[in-house]
Amino acid sequence: MILSMKWLSDYVKTGVAPHEFAEAMTMSGSKVETVEKEGAEIDKVVVGRVLSVDKHPNADSLVICKVDVGESEPIQIVTGATNVVPGCMVPAALDGSSLPHGKKIRKGKLRGEVSNGMMCSLSELDLTLHDFPYAIEDGIFLLEEECAPGDDIHTAIGLDDIAVEFEITSNRPDCLSVLGLAREAAATFDKPLLQHDPVVKGASGDIHELLKVDVKAPDLCMRYVARMVKNIKIEPSPRWMRERLRTSGVRPINNIVDITNYVMLEYGQPMHAFDYRFVKGGQIVVRTAQDGETITTLDGTQRALETDMLVIADSEKPSAVAGVMGGEFSGIVEDTNTIIFESACFAGPSVRSTAKRLGMRTESSARFEKGLDPETCIPAVQRACELIELLGAGEVVGGVIDVDNADHTPRRLPFTPEWINRFIGIELSAEEMRAILEKIDFSFEGDELIIPSFRADIESKADVAEEIARFYGYNRIPTTALRGVAMGHLTERQQFEAKASAVLTAQGYSEILTYSFISPKYYDKIALAPDSEERRSVVITNPLGEDTSVMRTTTLPSMLETLSRNYNNRNPRVMLYELGTQYLPTTPDELPNEKKQFTLGAYGGCCDFFTLKGAVVTLLERLGVTGCDFVQRTDNPTFHPGRCADLMIEGKMCGVMGEVHPQVAANYGLDVRCYVARLDVDTLFAHRGAVCTYRPLPKFPASTRDLALLCGDLLPVAQIEKTIRGAVGPVLEKLELFDVYRGAQVPEGKKSVAFSISMRAADRTLTDEEADAAIKRTLKALSQIDVSLRS
């Protein structure tokens, strides 16, 4: 909400500077975003009177003007404008002046003649014909205001208001108005509110003889008020109204449209004016749309209506979408003679739903959707008719049609001063609290507090306490210690995730954060099979676009997109990880199953399959996850068939890792080998190790043995390691592979692998017999998987 300080002064005289006003209003609960002075970019621009206009001796398209700018001597300005004549008043930008958008004016020469400034057009002052309808669009702005040479242009044309922009929360629609903010300002500065009650002086005829209103959806239209004005004169609004609308961010159009906008800003009540000619049958029907009905709105777009959308119709067709926008033939045109002012209160949820589905959120719908006060309908329409008479824009027809379905029973709450004092932590008397509440239109009846109709946000005694606190002053409330003990700490799961992130960071991986919604085309880019279960995604009902229309079931596309972006930005070596979420659909009526994943991605430098595997193994070791197996995988379409492995823990799949398939890499524009891994956080957490404990250095020596083994070329070394660990038993301290050999001394289809085995007992020195027995058990176990001692 943008507030004109000139407009505010009609209601309350604060007597403070704009920035003091902004600070005090923010402290009392009406947060100020910005304070801007109109025309702040304009400097050293004054009113000038053109004394003479002579031809330029060296240019047919230029003239030389002598201009009186209130100084001792006239100045000379050279211009190419054709509408300048002696005696006219113009905005004159002097030497060293500034104009909007950073434009600077300096003294110079044009075709040999000195020009000491510039005469300005409307656009050069950042104004339009809507602000000054008498001006011309192409040419110098010839002033018709009461002014004198040398007057500052800001005051001469009314470009001297202060615009204060407020951030109004959704529970305070009453503050989306000048009157609402004036009420807050009066209470903040303890000044009287100069409220004006609209008065309509003359009225002839009776609206009831010309118009009927039938509200067929009383649950969606709590109140509908109509007044009629005849003999309309369409013309520009007076300068004071145009100035206030401009400062409030609304473009002036004509007196009738401007009145509806003016009342909306002043009272917070959206208004609409119907051309009576197009109200067929002299009847307004407030109803829901019929099946298959359409309407062409004021913006020229034909829109299909749904049967639960509220419309304003005549006897034949819809004329407006209630609370959102009028129809094509409901607007005011030059030959309009009779109008109907509509001031209504529609159900907020209905207006919001309709505006959202039609894709046409307006100033009107933004107010209605927050819930307006039915009590404002009558004062707003009366104010509109008062302005009609004030501007001489027409004759008000007698009578008011008021279809009132609202519940006007005052809402009440118990007044509990003692509880409020305890709740806030202050010591105020009941009389002081009453004085604060009465300043914002609360009233009392015995021990009960009567809430004003425009404060729908007041629902409990805690809300009343907030009103007391904000006008008492948040900065005056004493600081008190919290009662009890508040101790915050990370959960075990959070500690686990933080530790995993720290381990990956220590290995050189940088954390990224990507969106959880992706395009369905991403599944094609990672070559998922057409019938893959991972293609079944949660579809977003109102996506930002096709590229963000589903919730991801895998985090790999997001990682590959990020690797691709880094590669295209010529980063030679990248190592990334993400703790992301995948969304697995369940049933249509239930929320998706959200599973966290650690995703690793890398390319460049010395990166290969084994460096990625090393990072994963290090992560598992630091997390205390044991019993992990890497099982070769050849049928995963996202990965290279010979360089991919599933991570298994106790027979349960925990993740997948490997080199990205060349075709998938090409889909992302990656011309290098890249490697990714995806690990399920739930499974890792379930198999995490116990807390590390101190273990003293061994007191007894170790026994070591080296084994050179012969096995089939396709037998995984990990299976051999697992067999050795199981056979040696608890005395195994360290098992290390130090050689793999294929060559002339090894039969075809075989390979030689060599291990170093270190054994140690914590309570004694192992004997040679114990060590040899362990090796014999090992060789016997290895023979079961066709592994023998190499001779």
Short mmCIF file of N, CA and C in Angstrom, two decimals, residues 213-330:
data_model
loop_
_atom_site.label_atom_id
_atom_site.label_comp_id
_atom_site.label_asym_id
_atom_site.label_seq_id
_atom_site.Cartn_x
_atom_site.Cartn_y
_atom_site.Cartn_z
N VAL A 213 -32.04 -5.36 -8.03
CA VAL A 213 -30.86 -6.18 -7.70
C VAL A 213 -31.34 -7.46 -7.03
N ASP A 214 -30.89 -8.59 -7.57
CA ASP A 214 -31.26 -9.89 -7.02
C ASP A 214 -29.97 -10.67 -6.71
N VAL A 215 -29.73 -10.93 -5.43
CA VAL A 215 -28.55 -11.69 -5.01
C VAL A 215 -28.97 -13.14 -4.80
N LYS A 216 -28.57 -14.00 -5.73
CA LYS A 216 -28.95 -15.41 -5.67
C LYS A 216 -27.91 -16.28 -4.98
N ALA A 217 -26.79 -15.69 -4.62
CA ALA A 217 -25.74 -16.45 -3.90
C ALA A 217 -25.36 -15.68 -2.64
N PRO A 218 -26.26 -15.63 -1.64
CA PRO A 218 -25.99 -14.82 -0.43
C PRO A 218 -24.78 -15.29 0.36
N ASP A 219 -24.40 -16.58 0.20
CA ASP A 219 -23.23 -17.06 0.92
C ASP A 219 -21.94 -16.52 0.32
N LEU A 220 -21.97 -16.09 -0.94
CA LEU A 220 -20.78 -15.54 -1.61
C LEU A 220 -20.82 -14.02 -1.73
N CYS A 221 -21.98 -13.43 -1.51
CA CYS A 221 -22.12 -11.97 -1.56
C CYS A 221 -22.84 -11.53 -0.30
N MET A 222 -22.06 -11.07 0.67
CA MET A 222 -22.64 -10.69 1.97
C MET A 222 -23.44 -9.38 1.90
N ARG A 223 -23.04 -8.52 0.97
CA ARG A 223 -23.77 -7.25 0.85
C ARG A 223 -23.57 -6.69 -0.55
N TYR A 224 -24.65 -6.12 -1.12
CA TYR A 224 -24.54 -5.49 -2.44
C TYR A 224 -25.31 -4.17 -2.38
N VAL A 225 -24.56 -3.09 -2.59
CA VAL A 225 -25.13 -1.74 -2.54
C VAL A 225 -24.97 -1.09 -3.90
N ALA A 226 -26.03 -0.42 -4.37
CA ALA A 226 -25.98 0.25 -5.67
C ALA A 226 -26.60 1.64 -5.57
N ARG A 227 -25.96 2.59 -6.28
CA ARG A 227 -26.52 3.93 -6.45
C ARG A 227 -26.38 4.31 -7.91
N MET A 228 -27.23 5.21 -8.36
CA MET A 228 -27.25 5.59 -9.77
C MET A 228 -26.94 7.08 -9.93
N VAL A 229 -26.23 7.41 -11.01
CA VAL A 229 -25.90 8.79 -11.35
C VAL A 229 -26.25 9.00 -12.82
N LYS A 230 -27.00 10.07 -13.12
CA LYS A 230 -27.40 10.35 -14.50
C LYS A 230 -26.73 11.63 -15.00
N ASN A 231 -26.87 11.88 -16.28
CA ASN A 231 -26.28 13.07 -16.94
C ASN A 231 -24.79 13.19 -16.65
N ILE A 232 -24.08 12.07 -16.87
CA ILE A 232 -22.65 12.00 -16.61
C ILE A 232 -21.88 12.88 -17.60
N LYS A 233 -20.87 13.57 -17.09
CA LYS A 233 -19.95 14.35 -17.93
C LYS A 233 -18.56 13.73 -17.80
N ILE A 234 -18.12 13.08 -18.87
CA ILE A 234 -16.80 12.44 -18.86
C ILE A 234 -15.74 13.48 -19.19
N GLU A 235 -14.83 13.72 -18.27
CA GLU A 235 -13.75 14.68 -18.47
C GLU A 235 -12.61 14.35 -17.51
N PRO A 236 -11.47 15.01 -17.69
CA PRO A 236 -10.34 14.73 -16.78
C PRO A 236 -10.67 15.13 -15.35
N SER A 237 -10.08 14.42 -14.41
CA SER A 237 -10.25 14.75 -13.00
C SER A 237 -9.48 16.02 -12.67
N PRO A 238 -9.83 16.69 -11.57
CA PRO A 238 -9.07 17.88 -11.16
C PRO A 238 -7.65 17.49 -10.74
N ARG A 239 -6.79 18.49 -10.74
CA ARG A 239 -5.38 18.23 -10.47
C ARG A 239 -5.16 17.57 -9.13
N TRP A 240 -5.87 17.96 -8.08
CA TRP A 240 -5.62 17.39 -6.74
C TRP A 240 -5.90 15.89 -6.72
N MET A 241 -6.93 15.46 -7.46
CA MET A 241 -7.24 14.03 -7.50
C MET A 241 -6.21 13.29 -8.32
N ARG A 242 -5.81 13.86 -9.46
CA ARG A 242 -4.79 13.21 -10.29
C ARG A 242 -3.47 13.06 -9.51
N GLU A 243 -3.13 14.09 -8.73
CA GLU A 243 -1.88 14.04 -7.96
C GLU A 243 -1.91 12.91 -6.92
N ARG A 244 -3.03 12.78 -6.23
CA ARG A 244 -3.11 11.77 -5.18
C ARG A 244 -3.10 10.36 -5.78
N LEU A 245 -3.78 10.19 -6.89
CA LEU A 245 -3.77 8.88 -7.55
C LEU A 245 -2.37 8.55 -8.04
N ARG A 246 -1.69 9.53 -8.65
CA ARG A 246 -0.34 9.30 -9.16
C ARG A 246 0.61 8.92 -8.03
N THR A 247 0.54 9.64 -6.93
CA THR A 247 1.42 9.33 -5.79
C THR A 247 1.14 7.93 -5.24
N SER A 248 -0.12 7.50 -5.32
CA SER A 248 -0.50 6.17 -4.82
C SER A 248 -0.23 5.07 -5.81
N GLY A 249 0.34 5.41 -6.96
CA GLY A 249 0.69 4.39 -7.94
C GLY A 249 -0.43 4.02 -8.87
N VAL A 250 -1.48 4.86 -8.97
CA VAL A 250 -2.62 4.58 -9.84
C VAL A 250 -2.65 5.63 -10.95
N ARG A 251 -2.83 5.16 -12.19
CA ARG A 251 -2.83 6.08 -13.33
C ARG A 251 -4.20 6.76 -13.46
N PRO A 252 -4.25 8.10 -13.49
CA PRO A 252 -5.52 8.78 -13.72
C PRO A 252 -6.03 8.51 -15.14
N ILE A 253 -7.37 8.36 -15.27
CA ILE A 253 -7.94 8.08 -16.59
C ILE A 253 -9.00 9.13 -16.94
N ASN A 254 -10.13 9.10 -16.24
CA ASN A 254 -11.14 10.16 -16.36
C ASN A 254 -11.86 10.28 -15.03
N ASN A 255 -12.73 11.28 -14.91
CA ASN A 255 -13.29 11.58 -13.60
C ASN A 255 -14.09 10.42 -13.00
N ILE A 256 -14.83 9.65 -13.80
CA ILE A 256 -15.65 8.58 -13.25
C ILE A 256 -14.77 7.41 -12.79
N VAL A 257 -13.88 6.98 -13.67
CA VAL A 257 -12.97 5.88 -13.30
C VAL A 257 -12.10 6.30 -12.13
N ASP A 258 -11.63 7.55 -12.16
CA ASP A 258 -10.77 8.03 -11.07
C ASP A 258 -11.51 8.06 -9.74
N ILE A 259 -12.81 8.36 -9.77
CA ILE A 259 -13.58 8.36 -8.51
C ILE A 259 -13.62 6.97 -7.92
N THR A 260 -13.86 5.94 -8.74
CA THR A 260 -13.90 4.57 -8.20
C THR A 260 -12.55 4.17 -7.62
N ASN A 261 -11.47 4.54 -8.31
CA ASN A 261 -10.14 4.23 -7.78
C ASN A 261 -9.83 5.04 -6.52
N TYR A 262 -10.27 6.28 -6.51
CA TYR A 262 -10.03 7.15 -5.36
C TYR A 262 -10.71 6.59 -4.12
N VAL A 263 -11.96 6.17 -4.27
CA VAL A 263 -12.69 5.61 -3.13
C VAL A 263 -12.07 4.30 -2.67
N MET A 264 -11.62 3.48 -3.63
CA MET A 264 -10.97 2.22 -3.25
C MET A 264 -9.73 2.48 -2.41
N LEU A 265 -8.93 3.47 -2.79
CA LEU A 265 -7.73 3.79 -2.03
C LEU A 265 -8.06 4.44 -0.69
N GLU A 266 -9.10 5.27 -0.68
CA GLU A 266 -9.43 6.02 0.53
C GLU A 266 -10.10 5.14 1.58
N TYR A 267 -11.06 4.30 1.14
CA TYR A 267 -11.83 3.49 2.07
C TYR A 267 -11.42 2.02 2.07
N GLY A 268 -10.60 1.60 1.10
CA GLY A 268 -10.25 0.19 0.99
C GLY A 268 -11.36 -0.65 0.41
N GLN A 269 -12.40 0.00 -0.12
CA GLN A 269 -13.55 -0.71 -0.68
C GLN A 269 -13.51 -0.62 -2.21
N PRO A 270 -13.26 -1.73 -2.89
CA PRO A 270 -13.28 -1.70 -4.36
C PRO A 270 -14.65 -1.26 -4.87
N MET A 271 -14.63 -0.45 -5.93
CA MET A 271 -15.86 0.06 -6.53
C MET A 271 -15.87 -0.30 -8.01
N HIS A 272 -17.05 -0.37 -8.56
CA HIS A 272 -17.17 -0.56 -10.01
C HIS A 272 -18.33 0.29 -10.50
N ALA A 273 -18.16 0.87 -11.70
CA ALA A 273 -19.21 1.68 -12.30
C ALA A 273 -19.69 1.00 -13.58
N PHE A 274 -20.98 0.67 -13.63
CA PHE A 274 -21.57 0.05 -14.81
C PHE A 274 -22.25 1.11 -15.67
N ASP A 275 -22.11 0.98 -16.98
CA ASP A 275 -22.88 1.80 -17.91
C ASP A 275 -24.30 1.26 -17.93
N TYR A 276 -25.26 2.07 -17.53
CA TYR A 276 -26.65 1.61 -17.38
C TYR A 276 -27.24 1.10 -18.69
N ARG A 277 -26.76 1.63 -19.82
CA ARG A 277 -27.28 1.20 -21.13
C ARG A 277 -27.13 -0.30 -21.34
N PHE A 278 -26.04 -0.86 -20.78
CA PHE A 278 -25.74 -2.26 -21.04
C PHE A 278 -26.25 -3.20 -19.95
N VAL A 279 -27.02 -2.66 -19.01
CA VAL A 279 -27.64 -3.51 -17.99
C VAL A 279 -29.01 -3.92 -18.53
N LYS A 280 -29.04 -5.02 -19.23
CA LYS A 280 -30.26 -5.47 -19.91
C LYS A 280 -31.36 -5.77 -18.90
N GLY A 281 -32.56 -5.27 -19.25
CA GLY A 281 -33.71 -5.51 -18.40
C GLY A 281 -33.72 -4.68 -17.13
N GLY A 282 -32.74 -3.75 -17.00
CA GLY A 282 -32.68 -2.94 -15.79
C GLY A 282 -32.55 -3.77 -14.54
N GLN A 283 -31.80 -4.87 -14.66
CA GLN A 283 -31.70 -5.81 -13.53
C GLN A 283 -30.27 -6.26 -13.35
N ILE A 284 -29.81 -6.27 -12.11
CA ILE A 284 -28.50 -6.84 -11.75
C ILE A 284 -28.74 -8.10 -10.95
N VAL A 285 -28.14 -9.20 -11.42
CA VAL A 285 -28.29 -10.49 -10.75
C VAL A 285 -26.91 -10.95 -10.30
N VAL A 286 -26.75 -11.18 -9.01
CA VAL A 286 -25.50 -11.69 -8.46
C VAL A 286 -25.68 -13.20 -8.31
N ARG A 287 -25.00 -13.96 -9.14
CA ARG A 287 -25.18 -15.41 -9.17
C ARG A 287 -23.88 -16.09 -9.55
N THR A 288 -23.87 -17.42 -9.46
CA THR A 288 -22.74 -18.19 -9.97
C THR A 288 -22.92 -18.41 -11.46
N ALA A 289 -21.80 -18.60 -12.15
CA ALA A 289 -21.84 -18.75 -13.60
C ALA A 289 -22.56 -20.04 -13.99
N GLN A 290 -23.19 -19.99 -15.14
CA GLN A 290 -23.86 -21.18 -15.66
C GLN A 290 -22.88 -22.00 -16.48
N ASP A 291 -23.22 -23.26 -16.66
CA ASP A 291 -22.35 -24.19 -17.39
C ASP A 291 -22.11 -23.69 -18.81
N GLY A 292 -20.82 -23.54 -19.18
CA GLY A 292 -20.46 -23.13 -20.53
C GLY A 292 -20.45 -21.64 -20.77
N GLU A 293 -20.75 -20.83 -19.75
CA GLU A 293 -20.78 -19.37 -19.92
C GLU A 293 -19.37 -18.81 -20.08
N THR A 294 -19.24 -17.75 -20.86
CA THR A 294 -17.98 -17.04 -21.04
C THR A 294 -18.22 -15.55 -20.84
N ILE A 295 -17.13 -14.82 -20.64
CA ILE A 295 -17.21 -13.37 -20.54
C ILE A 295 -15.96 -12.77 -21.13
N THR A 296 -16.11 -11.66 -21.84
CA THR A 296 -14.97 -10.89 -22.33
C THR A 296 -14.73 -9.75 -21.35
N THR A 297 -13.61 -9.79 -20.66
CA THR A 297 -13.32 -8.81 -19.61
C THR A 297 -12.79 -7.51 -20.20
N LEU A 298 -12.62 -6.52 -19.33
CA LEU A 298 -12.21 -5.19 -19.77
C LEU A 298 -10.88 -5.17 -20.52
N ASP A 299 -10.04 -6.19 -20.27
CA ASP A 299 -8.76 -6.24 -20.96
C ASP A 299 -8.87 -6.87 -22.35
N GLY A 300 -10.11 -7.17 -22.79
CA GLY A 300 -10.32 -7.69 -24.13
C GLY A 300 -10.14 -9.19 -24.27
N THR A 301 -9.98 -9.91 -23.16
CA THR A 301 -9.75 -11.36 -23.21
C THR A 301 -11.04 -12.10 -22.91
N GLN A 302 -11.35 -13.09 -23.76
CA GLN A 302 -12.52 -13.93 -23.49
C GLN A 302 -12.13 -15.03 -22.52
N ARG A 303 -12.93 -15.20 -21.48
CA ARG A 303 -12.58 -16.15 -20.43
C ARG A 303 -13.75 -17.11 -20.19
N ALA A 304 -13.39 -18.39 -20.08
CA ALA A 304 -14.40 -19.40 -19.78
C ALA A 304 -14.66 -19.43 -18.28
N LEU A 305 -15.93 -19.41 -17.90
CA LEU A 305 -16.31 -19.37 -16.49
C LEU A 305 -16.68 -20.77 -16.02
N GLU A 306 -16.43 -21.03 -14.73
CA GLU A 306 -16.82 -22.29 -14.13
C GLU A 306 -18.01 -22.07 -13.21
N THR A 307 -18.74 -23.12 -12.95
CA THR A 307 -20.04 -22.99 -12.29
C THR A 307 -19.98 -22.52 -10.84
N ASP A 308 -18.80 -22.51 -10.23
CA ASP A 308 -18.70 -22.02 -8.85
C ASP A 308 -18.14 -20.60 -8.78
N MET A 309 -17.96 -19.96 -9.95
CA MET A 309 -17.46 -18.58 -9.99
C MET A 309 -18.61 -17.60 -9.88
N LEU A 310 -18.45 -16.61 -9.01
CA LEU A 310 -19.50 -15.61 -8.80
C LEU A 310 -19.39 -14.52 -9.87
N VAL A 311 -20.53 -14.18 -10.49
CA VAL A 311 -20.55 -13.15 -11.53
C VAL A 311 -21.65 -12.13 -11.22
N ILE A 312 -21.48 -10.94 -11.80
CA ILE A 312 -22.52 -9.92 -11.78
C ILE A 312 -23.14 -9.95 -13.17
N ALA A 313 -24.40 -10.26 -13.26
CA ALA A 313 -25.06 -10.43 -14.56
C ALA A 313 -26.25 -9.49 -14.67
N ASP A 314 -26.71 -9.30 -15.93
CA ASP A 314 -27.99 -8.65 -16.13
C ASP A 314 -29.01 -9.73 -16.43
N SER A 315 -30.10 -9.40 -17.09
CA SER A 315 -31.13 -10.41 -17.35
C SER A 315 -30.72 -11.40 -18.42
N GLU A 316 -29.58 -11.13 -19.13
CA GLU A 316 -29.20 -11.99 -20.25
C GLU A 316 -27.85 -12.68 -20.06
N LYS A 317 -26.85 -11.95 -19.57
CA LYS A 317 -25.48 -12.48 -19.59
C LYS A 317 -24.66 -11.87 -18.45
N PRO A 318 -23.49 -12.47 -18.15
CA PRO A 318 -22.61 -11.88 -17.14
C PRO A 318 -22.04 -10.53 -17.61
N SER A 319 -21.97 -9.60 -16.69
CA SER A 319 -21.40 -8.28 -16.98
C SER A 319 -20.05 -8.07 -16.31
N ALA A 320 -19.74 -8.87 -15.29
CA ALA A 320 -18.48 -8.72 -14.57
C ALA A 320 -18.20 -10.00 -13.79
N VAL A 321 -16.91 -10.23 -13.53
CA VAL A 321 -16.51 -11.30 -12.62
C VAL A 321 -16.43 -10.67 -11.24
N ALA A 322 -17.28 -11.12 -10.35
CA ALA A 322 -17.44 -10.46 -9.05
C ALA A 322 -16.12 -10.32 -8.31
N GLY A 323 -15.78 -9.08 -7.95
CA GLY A 323 -14.59 -8.82 -7.15
C GLY A 323 -13.29 -8.86 -7.91
N VAL A 324 -13.34 -9.15 -9.22
CA VAL A 324 -12.10 -9.29 -9.99
C VAL A 324 -11.99 -8.25 -11.08
N MET A 325 -12.88 -8.29 -12.08
CA MET A 325 -12.80 -7.35 -13.20
C MET A 325 -14.15 -7.27 -13.90
N GLY A 326 -14.43 -6.10 -14.44
CA GLY A 326 -15.67 -5.90 -15.18
C GLY A 326 -15.60 -6.50 -16.57
N GLY A 327 -16.78 -6.62 -17.18
CA GLY A 327 -16.87 -7.13 -18.53
C GLY A 327 -16.61 -6.04 -19.56
N GLU A 328 -16.50 -6.48 -20.80
CA GLU A 328 -16.14 -5.57 -21.90
C GLU A 328 -17.11 -4.42 -22.03
N PHE A 329 -18.42 -4.67 -21.81
CA PHE A 329 -19.43 -3.64 -22.01
C PHE A 329 -19.88 -3.00 -20.70
N SER A 330 -19.13 -3.24 -19.63
CA SER A 330 -19.51 -2.63 -18.35
C SER A 330 -18.73 -1.36 -18.06
#
